[in-house]
PDB file of C-alpha atoms and ligand atoms in Angstrom:
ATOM      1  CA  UNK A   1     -50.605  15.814   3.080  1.00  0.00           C
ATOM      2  CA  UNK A   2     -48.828  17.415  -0.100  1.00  0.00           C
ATOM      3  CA  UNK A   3     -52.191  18.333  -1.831  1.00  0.00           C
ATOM      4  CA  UNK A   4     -52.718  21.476   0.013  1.00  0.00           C
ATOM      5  CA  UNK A   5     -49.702  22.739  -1.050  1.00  0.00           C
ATOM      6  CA  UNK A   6     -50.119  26.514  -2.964  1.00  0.00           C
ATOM      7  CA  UNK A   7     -48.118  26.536  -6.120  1.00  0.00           C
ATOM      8  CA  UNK A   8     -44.469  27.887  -5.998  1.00  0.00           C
ATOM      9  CA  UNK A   9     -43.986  31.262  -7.229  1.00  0.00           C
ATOM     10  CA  UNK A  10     -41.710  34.064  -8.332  1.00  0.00           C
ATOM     11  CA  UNK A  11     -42.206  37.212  -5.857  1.00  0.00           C
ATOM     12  CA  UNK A  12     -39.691  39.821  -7.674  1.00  0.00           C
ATOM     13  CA  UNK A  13     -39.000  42.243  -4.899  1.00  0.00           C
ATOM     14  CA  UNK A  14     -39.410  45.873  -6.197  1.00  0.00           C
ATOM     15  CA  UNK A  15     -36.636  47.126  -3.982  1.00  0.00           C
ATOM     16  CA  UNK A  16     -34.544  46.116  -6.300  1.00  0.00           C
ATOM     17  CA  UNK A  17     -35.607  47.695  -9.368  1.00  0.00           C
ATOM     18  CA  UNK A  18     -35.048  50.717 -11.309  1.00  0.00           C
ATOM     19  CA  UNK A  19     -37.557  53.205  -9.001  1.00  0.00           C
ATOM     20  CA  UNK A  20     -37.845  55.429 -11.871  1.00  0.00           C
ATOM     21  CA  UNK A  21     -39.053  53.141 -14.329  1.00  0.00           C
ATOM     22  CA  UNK A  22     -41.252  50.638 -12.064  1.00  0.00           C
ATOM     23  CA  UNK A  23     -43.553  50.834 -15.042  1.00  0.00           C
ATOM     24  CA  UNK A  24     -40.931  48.796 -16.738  1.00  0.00           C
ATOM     25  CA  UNK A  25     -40.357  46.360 -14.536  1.00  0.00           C
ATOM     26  CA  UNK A  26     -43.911  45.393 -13.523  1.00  0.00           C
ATOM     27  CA  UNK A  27     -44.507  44.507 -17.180  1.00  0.00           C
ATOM     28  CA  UNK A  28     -41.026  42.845 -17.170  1.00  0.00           C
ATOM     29  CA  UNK A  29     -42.065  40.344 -14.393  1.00  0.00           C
ATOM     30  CA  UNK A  30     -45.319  39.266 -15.734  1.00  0.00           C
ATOM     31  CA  UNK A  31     -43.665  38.999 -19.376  1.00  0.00           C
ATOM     32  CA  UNK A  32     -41.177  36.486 -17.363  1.00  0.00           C
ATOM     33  CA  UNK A  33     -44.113  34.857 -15.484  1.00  0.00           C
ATOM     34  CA  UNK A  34     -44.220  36.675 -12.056  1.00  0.00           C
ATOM     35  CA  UNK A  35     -46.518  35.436  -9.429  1.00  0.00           C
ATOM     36  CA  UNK A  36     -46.883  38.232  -7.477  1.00  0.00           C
ATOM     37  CA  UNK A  37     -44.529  41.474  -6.482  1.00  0.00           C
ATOM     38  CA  UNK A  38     -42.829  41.452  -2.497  1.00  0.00           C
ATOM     39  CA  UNK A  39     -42.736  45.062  -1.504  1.00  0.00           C
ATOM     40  CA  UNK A  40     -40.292  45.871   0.996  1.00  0.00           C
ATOM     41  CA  UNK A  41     -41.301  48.574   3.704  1.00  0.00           C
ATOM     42  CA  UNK A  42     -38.718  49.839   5.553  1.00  0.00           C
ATOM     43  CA  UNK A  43     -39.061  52.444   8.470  1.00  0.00           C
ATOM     44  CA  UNK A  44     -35.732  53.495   9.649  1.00  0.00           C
ATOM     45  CA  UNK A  45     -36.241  52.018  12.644  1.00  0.00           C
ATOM     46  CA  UNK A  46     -36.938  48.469  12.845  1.00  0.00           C
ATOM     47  CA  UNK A  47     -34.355  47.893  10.436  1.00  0.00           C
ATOM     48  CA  UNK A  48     -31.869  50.214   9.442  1.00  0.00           C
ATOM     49  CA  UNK A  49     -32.888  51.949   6.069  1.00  0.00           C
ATOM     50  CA  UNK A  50     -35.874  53.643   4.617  1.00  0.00           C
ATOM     51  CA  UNK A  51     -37.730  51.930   1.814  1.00  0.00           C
ATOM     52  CA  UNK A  52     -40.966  53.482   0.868  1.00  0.00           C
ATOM     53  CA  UNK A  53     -44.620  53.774   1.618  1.00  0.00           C
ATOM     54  CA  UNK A  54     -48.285  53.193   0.617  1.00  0.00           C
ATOM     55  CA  UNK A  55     -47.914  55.678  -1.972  1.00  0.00           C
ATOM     56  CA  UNK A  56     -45.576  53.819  -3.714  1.00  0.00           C
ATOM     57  CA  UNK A  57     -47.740  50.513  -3.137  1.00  0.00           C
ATOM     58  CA  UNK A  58     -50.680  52.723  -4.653  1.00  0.00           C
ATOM     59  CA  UNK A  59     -49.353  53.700  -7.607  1.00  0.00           C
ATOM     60  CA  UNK A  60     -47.730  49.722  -8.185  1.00  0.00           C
ATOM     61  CA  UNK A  61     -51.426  48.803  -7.782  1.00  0.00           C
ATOM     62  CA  UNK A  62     -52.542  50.767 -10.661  1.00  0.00           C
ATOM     63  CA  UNK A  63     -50.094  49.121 -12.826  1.00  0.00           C
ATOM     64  CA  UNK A  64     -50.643  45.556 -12.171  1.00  0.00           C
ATOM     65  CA  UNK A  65     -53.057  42.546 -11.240  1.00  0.00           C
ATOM     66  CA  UNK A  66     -51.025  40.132  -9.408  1.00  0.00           C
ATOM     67  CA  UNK A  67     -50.578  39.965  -5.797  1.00  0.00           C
ATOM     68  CA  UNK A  68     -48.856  42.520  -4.010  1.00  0.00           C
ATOM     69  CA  UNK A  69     -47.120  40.983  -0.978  1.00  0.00           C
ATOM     70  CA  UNK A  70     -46.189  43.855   1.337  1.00  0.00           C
ATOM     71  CA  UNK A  71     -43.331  43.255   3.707  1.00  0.00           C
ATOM     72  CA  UNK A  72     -43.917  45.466   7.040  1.00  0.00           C
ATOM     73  CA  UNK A  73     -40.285  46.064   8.417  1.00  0.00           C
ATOM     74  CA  UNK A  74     -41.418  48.468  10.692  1.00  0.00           C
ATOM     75  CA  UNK A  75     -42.039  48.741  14.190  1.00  0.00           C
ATOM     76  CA  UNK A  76     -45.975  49.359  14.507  1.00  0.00           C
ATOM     77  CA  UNK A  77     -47.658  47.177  11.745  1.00  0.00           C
ATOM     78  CA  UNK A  78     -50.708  47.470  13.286  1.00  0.00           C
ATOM     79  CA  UNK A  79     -51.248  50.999  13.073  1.00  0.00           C
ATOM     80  CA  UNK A  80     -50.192  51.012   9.488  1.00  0.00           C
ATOM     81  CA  UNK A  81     -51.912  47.946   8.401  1.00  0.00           C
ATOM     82  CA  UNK A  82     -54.713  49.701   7.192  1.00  0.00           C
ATOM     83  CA  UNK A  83     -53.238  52.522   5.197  1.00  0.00           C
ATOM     84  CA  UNK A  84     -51.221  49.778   3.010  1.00  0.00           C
ATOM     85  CA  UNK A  85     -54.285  47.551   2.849  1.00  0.00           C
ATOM     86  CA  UNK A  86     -56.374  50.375   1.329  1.00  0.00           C
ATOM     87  CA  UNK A  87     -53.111  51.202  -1.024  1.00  0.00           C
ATOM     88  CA  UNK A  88     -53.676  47.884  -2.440  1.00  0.00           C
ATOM     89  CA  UNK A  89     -52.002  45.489  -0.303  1.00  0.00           C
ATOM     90  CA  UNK A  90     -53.257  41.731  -0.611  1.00  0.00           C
ATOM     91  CA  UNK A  91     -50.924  40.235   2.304  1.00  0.00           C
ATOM     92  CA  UNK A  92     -49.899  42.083   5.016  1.00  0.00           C
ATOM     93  CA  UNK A  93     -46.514  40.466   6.554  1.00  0.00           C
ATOM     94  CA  UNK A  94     -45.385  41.655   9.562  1.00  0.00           C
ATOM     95  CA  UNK A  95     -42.101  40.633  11.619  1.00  0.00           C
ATOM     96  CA  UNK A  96     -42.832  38.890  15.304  1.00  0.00           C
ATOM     97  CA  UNK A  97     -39.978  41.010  16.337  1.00  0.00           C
ATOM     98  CA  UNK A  98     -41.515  43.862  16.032  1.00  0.00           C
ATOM     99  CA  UNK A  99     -44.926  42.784  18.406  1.00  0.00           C
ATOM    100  CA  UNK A 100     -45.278  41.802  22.387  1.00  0.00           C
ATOM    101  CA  UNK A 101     -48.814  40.422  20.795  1.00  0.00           C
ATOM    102  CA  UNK A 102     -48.745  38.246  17.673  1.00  0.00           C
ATOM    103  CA  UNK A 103     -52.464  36.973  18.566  1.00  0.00           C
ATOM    104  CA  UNK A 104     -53.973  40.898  18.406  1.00  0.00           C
ATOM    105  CA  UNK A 105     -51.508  41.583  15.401  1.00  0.00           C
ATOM    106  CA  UNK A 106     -52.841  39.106  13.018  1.00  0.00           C
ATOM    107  CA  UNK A 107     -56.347  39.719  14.496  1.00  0.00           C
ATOM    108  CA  UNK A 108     -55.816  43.798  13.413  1.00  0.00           C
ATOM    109  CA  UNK A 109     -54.436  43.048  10.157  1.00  0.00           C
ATOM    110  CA  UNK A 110     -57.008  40.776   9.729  1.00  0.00           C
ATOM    111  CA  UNK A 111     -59.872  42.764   9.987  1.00  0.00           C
ATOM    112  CA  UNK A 112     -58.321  44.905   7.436  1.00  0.00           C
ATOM    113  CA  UNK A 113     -59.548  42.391   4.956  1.00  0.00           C
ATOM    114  CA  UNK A 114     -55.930  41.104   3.969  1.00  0.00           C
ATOM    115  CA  UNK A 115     -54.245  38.124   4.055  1.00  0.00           C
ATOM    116  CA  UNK A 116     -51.926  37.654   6.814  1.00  0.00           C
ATOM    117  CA  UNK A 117     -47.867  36.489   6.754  1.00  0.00           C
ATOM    118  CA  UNK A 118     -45.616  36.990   9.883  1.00  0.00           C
ATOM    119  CA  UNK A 119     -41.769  36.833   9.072  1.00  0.00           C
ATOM    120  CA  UNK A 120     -39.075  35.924  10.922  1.00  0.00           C
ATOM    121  CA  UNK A 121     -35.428  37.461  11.159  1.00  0.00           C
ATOM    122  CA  UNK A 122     -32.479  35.375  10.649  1.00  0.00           C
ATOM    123  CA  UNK A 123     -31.468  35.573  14.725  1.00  0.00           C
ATOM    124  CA  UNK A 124     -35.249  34.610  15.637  1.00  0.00           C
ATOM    125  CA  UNK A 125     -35.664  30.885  16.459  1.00  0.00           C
ATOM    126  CA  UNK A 126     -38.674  28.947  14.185  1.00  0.00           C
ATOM    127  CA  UNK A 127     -39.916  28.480  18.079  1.00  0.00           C
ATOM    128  CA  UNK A 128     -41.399  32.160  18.004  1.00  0.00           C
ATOM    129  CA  UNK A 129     -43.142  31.386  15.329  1.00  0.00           C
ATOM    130  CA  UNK A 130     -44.659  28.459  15.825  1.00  0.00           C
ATOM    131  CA  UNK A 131     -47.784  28.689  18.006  1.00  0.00           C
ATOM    132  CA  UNK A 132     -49.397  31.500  15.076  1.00  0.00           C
ATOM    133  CA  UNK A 133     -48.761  29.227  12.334  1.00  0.00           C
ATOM    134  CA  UNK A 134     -52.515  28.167  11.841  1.00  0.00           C
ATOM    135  CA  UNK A 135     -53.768  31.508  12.022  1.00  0.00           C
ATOM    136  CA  UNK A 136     -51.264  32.261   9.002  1.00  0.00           C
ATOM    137  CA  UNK A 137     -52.155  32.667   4.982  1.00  0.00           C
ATOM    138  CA  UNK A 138     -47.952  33.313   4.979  1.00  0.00           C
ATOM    139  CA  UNK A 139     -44.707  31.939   6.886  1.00  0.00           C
ATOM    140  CA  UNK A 140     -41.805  34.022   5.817  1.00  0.00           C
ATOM    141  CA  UNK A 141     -38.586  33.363   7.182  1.00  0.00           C
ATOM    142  CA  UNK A 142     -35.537  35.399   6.675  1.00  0.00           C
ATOM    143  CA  UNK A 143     -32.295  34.332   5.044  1.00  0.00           C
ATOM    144  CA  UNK A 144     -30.652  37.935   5.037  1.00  0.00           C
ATOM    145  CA  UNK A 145     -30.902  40.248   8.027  1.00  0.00           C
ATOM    146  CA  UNK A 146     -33.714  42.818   6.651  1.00  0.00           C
ATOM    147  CA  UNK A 147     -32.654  46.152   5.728  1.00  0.00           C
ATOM    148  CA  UNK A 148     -30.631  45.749   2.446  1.00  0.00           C
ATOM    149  CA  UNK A 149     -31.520  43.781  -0.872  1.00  0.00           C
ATOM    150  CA  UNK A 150     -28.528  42.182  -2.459  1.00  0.00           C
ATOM    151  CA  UNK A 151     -26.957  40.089   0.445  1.00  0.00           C
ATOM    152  CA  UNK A 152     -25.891  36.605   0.568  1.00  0.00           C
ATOM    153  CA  UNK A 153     -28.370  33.554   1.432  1.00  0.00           C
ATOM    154  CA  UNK A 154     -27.873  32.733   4.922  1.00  0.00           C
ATOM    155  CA  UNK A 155     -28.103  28.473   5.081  1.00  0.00           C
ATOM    156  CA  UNK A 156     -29.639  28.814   8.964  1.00  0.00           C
ATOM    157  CA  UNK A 157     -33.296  29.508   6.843  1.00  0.00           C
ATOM    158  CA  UNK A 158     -32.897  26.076   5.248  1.00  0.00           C
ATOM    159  CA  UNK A 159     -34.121  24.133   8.865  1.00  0.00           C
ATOM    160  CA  UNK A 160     -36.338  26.272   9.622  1.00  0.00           C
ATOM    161  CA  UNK A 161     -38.078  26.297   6.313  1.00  0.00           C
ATOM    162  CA  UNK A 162     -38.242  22.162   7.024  1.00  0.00           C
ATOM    163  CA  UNK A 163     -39.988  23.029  10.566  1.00  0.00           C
ATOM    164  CA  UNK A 164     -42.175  24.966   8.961  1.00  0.00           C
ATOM    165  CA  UNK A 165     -43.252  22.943   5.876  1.00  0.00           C
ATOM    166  CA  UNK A 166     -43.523  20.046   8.535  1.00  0.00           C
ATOM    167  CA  UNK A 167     -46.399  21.746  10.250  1.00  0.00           C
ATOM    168  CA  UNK A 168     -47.572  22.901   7.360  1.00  0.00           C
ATOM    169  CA  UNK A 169     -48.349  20.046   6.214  1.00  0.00           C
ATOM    170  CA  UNK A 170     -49.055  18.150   9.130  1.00  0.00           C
ATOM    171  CA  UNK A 171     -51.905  20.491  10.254  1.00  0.00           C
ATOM    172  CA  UNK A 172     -53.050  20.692   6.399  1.00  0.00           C
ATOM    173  CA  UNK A 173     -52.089  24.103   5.938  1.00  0.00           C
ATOM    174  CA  UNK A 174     -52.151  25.786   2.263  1.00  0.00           C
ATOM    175  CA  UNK A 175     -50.377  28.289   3.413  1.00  0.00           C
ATOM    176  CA  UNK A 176     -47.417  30.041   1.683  1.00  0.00           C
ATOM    177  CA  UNK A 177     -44.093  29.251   3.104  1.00  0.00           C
ATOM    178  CA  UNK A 178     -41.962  32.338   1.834  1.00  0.00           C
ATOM    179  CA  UNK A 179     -37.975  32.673   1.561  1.00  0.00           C
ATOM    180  CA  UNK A 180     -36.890  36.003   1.462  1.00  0.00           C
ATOM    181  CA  UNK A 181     -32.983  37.131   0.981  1.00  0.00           C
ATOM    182  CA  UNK A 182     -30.274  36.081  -1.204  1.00  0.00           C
ATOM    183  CA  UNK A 183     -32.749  33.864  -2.944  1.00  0.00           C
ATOM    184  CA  UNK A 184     -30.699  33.215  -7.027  1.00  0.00           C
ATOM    185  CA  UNK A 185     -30.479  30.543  -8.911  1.00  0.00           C
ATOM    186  CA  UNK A 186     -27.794  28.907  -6.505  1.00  0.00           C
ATOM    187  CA  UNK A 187     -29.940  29.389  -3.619  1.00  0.00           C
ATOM    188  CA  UNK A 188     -33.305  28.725  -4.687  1.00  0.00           C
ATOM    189  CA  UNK A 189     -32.903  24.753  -5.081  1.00  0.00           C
ATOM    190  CA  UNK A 190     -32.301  24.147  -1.761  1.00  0.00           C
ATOM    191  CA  UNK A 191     -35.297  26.457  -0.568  1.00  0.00           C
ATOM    192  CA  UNK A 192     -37.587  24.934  -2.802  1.00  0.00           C
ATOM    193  CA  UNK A 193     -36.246  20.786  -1.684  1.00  0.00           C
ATOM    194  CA  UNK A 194     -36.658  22.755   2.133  1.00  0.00           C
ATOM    195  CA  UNK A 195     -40.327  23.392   0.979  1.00  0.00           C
ATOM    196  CA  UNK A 196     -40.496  26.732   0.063  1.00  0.00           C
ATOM    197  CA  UNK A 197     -43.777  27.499  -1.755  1.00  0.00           C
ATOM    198  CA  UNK A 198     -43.131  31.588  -2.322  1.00  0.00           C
ATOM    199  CA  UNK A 199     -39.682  33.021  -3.602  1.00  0.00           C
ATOM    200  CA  UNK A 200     -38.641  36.542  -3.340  1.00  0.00           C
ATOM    201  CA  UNK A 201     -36.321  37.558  -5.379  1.00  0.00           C
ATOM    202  CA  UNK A 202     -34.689  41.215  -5.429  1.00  0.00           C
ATOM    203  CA  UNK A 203     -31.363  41.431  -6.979  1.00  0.00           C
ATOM    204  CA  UNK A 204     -31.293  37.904  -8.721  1.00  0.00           C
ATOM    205  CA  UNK A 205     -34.593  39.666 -10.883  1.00  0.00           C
ATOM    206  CA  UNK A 206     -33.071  42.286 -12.086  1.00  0.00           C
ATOM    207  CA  UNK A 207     -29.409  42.400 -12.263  1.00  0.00           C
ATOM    208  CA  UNK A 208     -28.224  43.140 -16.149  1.00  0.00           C
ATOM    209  CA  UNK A 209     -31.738  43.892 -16.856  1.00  0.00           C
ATOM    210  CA  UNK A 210     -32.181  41.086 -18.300  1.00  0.00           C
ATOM    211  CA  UNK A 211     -35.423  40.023 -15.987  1.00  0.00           C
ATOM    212  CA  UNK A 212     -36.926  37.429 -18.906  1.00  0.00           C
ATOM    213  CA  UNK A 213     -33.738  35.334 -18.588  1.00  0.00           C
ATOM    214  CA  UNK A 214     -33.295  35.892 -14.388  1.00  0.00           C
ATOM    215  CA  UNK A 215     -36.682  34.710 -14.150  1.00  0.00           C
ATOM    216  CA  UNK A 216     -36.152  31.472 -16.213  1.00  0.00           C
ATOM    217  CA  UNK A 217     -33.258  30.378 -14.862  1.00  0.00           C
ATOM    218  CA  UNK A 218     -34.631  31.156 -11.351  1.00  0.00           C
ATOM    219  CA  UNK A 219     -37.586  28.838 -11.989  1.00  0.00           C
ATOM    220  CA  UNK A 220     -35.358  26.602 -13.364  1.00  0.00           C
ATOM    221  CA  UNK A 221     -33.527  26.453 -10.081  1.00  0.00           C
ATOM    222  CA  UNK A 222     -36.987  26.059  -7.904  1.00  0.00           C
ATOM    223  CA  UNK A 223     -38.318  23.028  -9.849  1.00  0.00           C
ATOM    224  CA  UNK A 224     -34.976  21.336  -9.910  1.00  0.00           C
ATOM    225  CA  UNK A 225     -35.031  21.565  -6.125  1.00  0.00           C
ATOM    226  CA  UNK A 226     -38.596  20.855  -5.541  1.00  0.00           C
ATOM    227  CA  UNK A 227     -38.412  17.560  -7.801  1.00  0.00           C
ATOM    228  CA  UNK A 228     -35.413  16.212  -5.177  1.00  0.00           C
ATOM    229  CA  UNK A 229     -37.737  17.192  -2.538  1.00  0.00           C
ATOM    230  CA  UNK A 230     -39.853  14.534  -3.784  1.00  0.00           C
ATOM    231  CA  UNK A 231     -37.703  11.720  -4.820  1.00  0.00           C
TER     232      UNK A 231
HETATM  233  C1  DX5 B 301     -34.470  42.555   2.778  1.00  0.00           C
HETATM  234  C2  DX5 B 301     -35.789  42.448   2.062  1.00  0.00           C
HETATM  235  C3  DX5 B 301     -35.718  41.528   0.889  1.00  0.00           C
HETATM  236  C4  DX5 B 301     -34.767  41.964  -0.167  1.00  0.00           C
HETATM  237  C5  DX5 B 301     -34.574  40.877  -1.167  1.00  0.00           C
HETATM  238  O1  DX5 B 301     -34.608  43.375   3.873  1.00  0.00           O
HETATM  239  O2  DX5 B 301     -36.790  41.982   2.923  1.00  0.00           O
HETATM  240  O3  DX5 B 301     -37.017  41.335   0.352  1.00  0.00           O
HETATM  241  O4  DX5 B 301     -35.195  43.128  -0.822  1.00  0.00           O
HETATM  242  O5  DX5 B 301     -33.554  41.249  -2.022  1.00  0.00           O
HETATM  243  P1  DX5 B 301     -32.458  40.198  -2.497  1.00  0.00           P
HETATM  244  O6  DX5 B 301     -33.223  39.124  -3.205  1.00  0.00           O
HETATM  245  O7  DX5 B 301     -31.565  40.983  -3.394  1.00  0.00           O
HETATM  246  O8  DX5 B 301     -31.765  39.678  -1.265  1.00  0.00           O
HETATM  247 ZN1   ZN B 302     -38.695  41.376   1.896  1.00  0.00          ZN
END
């Protein structure tokens, strides 16, 4: 049941850019042909670093149309749910590590009128996941330990991105099936044959600065993998 499938897309993860001139590379992405910007929350305490908050989201917002895709790396997404849905937040993704209650947690996020994506760390088995994935708009699995852009690709996402875009599709699912972490143009083939719908991309975006080129050869990458996933 391929038909359902969303299209694949280029999620350049802001993280990685040049905080002082995110102007810049907003209008850098879409030049390349960006589908939406991954927005990496971090709360010095579910994961070891401090990112940013809804401000930041707020002002991205006023600078661009596409999708933002915030990634909640902190400990109590439902409390802050709202605060980066009214910054401008169209999918809220929150980690299944970080809740005792995945059922309420999409339910609050939810009802902040956002789309909903739970992620899953590298050490968490697709298991943990599996029972919320048709209450999902996103499946994000992990292929770095979060904290840190610019790590490597960890290969352990690759079967659980074929779990996942088994049910998927077997249950008729549209939604996204995100890889997040050491996704470049050596990595992102395999993602995409794995079934990977939704590819952040930190580091690989905007290294050299040269985001028109990164972008190109990165979709390069994705549609040379997706088109073995269908031979
Ligand atoms: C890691 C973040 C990632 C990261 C991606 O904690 O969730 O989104 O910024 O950056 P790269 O693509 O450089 O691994
Ligand atoms: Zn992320």
């Amino acid at each position: 049941m391929h038909n359902r499938r969303p299209e694949r897309r280029l999620a350049p993860s802001l993280l990685s850019a040049d905080f002082a001139d995110l102007a810049g590379a907003i209008r850098a992405s879409e030049a390349a042909g960006a589908g939406a910007f991954h927005l990496d929350v971090m709360d010095g305490h579910f994961v070891p670093n401090i990112s940013f908050g809804p401000a930041l989201v707020h002002a991205v917002r006023r600078r661009t149309r596409l999708p933002l895709d915030i990634h909640l790396m902190i400990s109590d997404p439902v409390r802050y749910a709202p605060v980066f849905r009214e910054a401008g937040g169209d999918t809220l993704v929150f980690h299944l590590e970080a809740t005792r209650d995945p059922k309420a947690t999409v339910e609050a996020l939810r009802a902040t009128g956002a789309a909903v994506g739970a992620a899953i760390r590298p050490d968490t088995p697709y298991s943990a996941i599996d029972p919320w994935v048709p209450s999902l708009d996103q499946v994000l699995v992990m292929s770095v330990h979060p904290g840190f852009s610019g790590q490597q690709f960890l290969p352990e996402a690759l079967p659980k991105l074929r779990a996942a875009r088994q049910q998927l599709d077997a249950i008729g699912s549209a939604a996204d099936l995100s890889i997040d972490g050491g996704v470049t143009e050596e990595t992102a083939s395999a993602a995409a044959e794995a079934g990977a719908t939704f590819f952040v991309c930190g580091n690989s975006t905007f290294v050299g600065g040269r985001v028109d080129a990164n972008l190109q050869r990165l979709r390069a990458s994705v549609e040379a993998g997706a088109a073995r996933a269908v031979r």
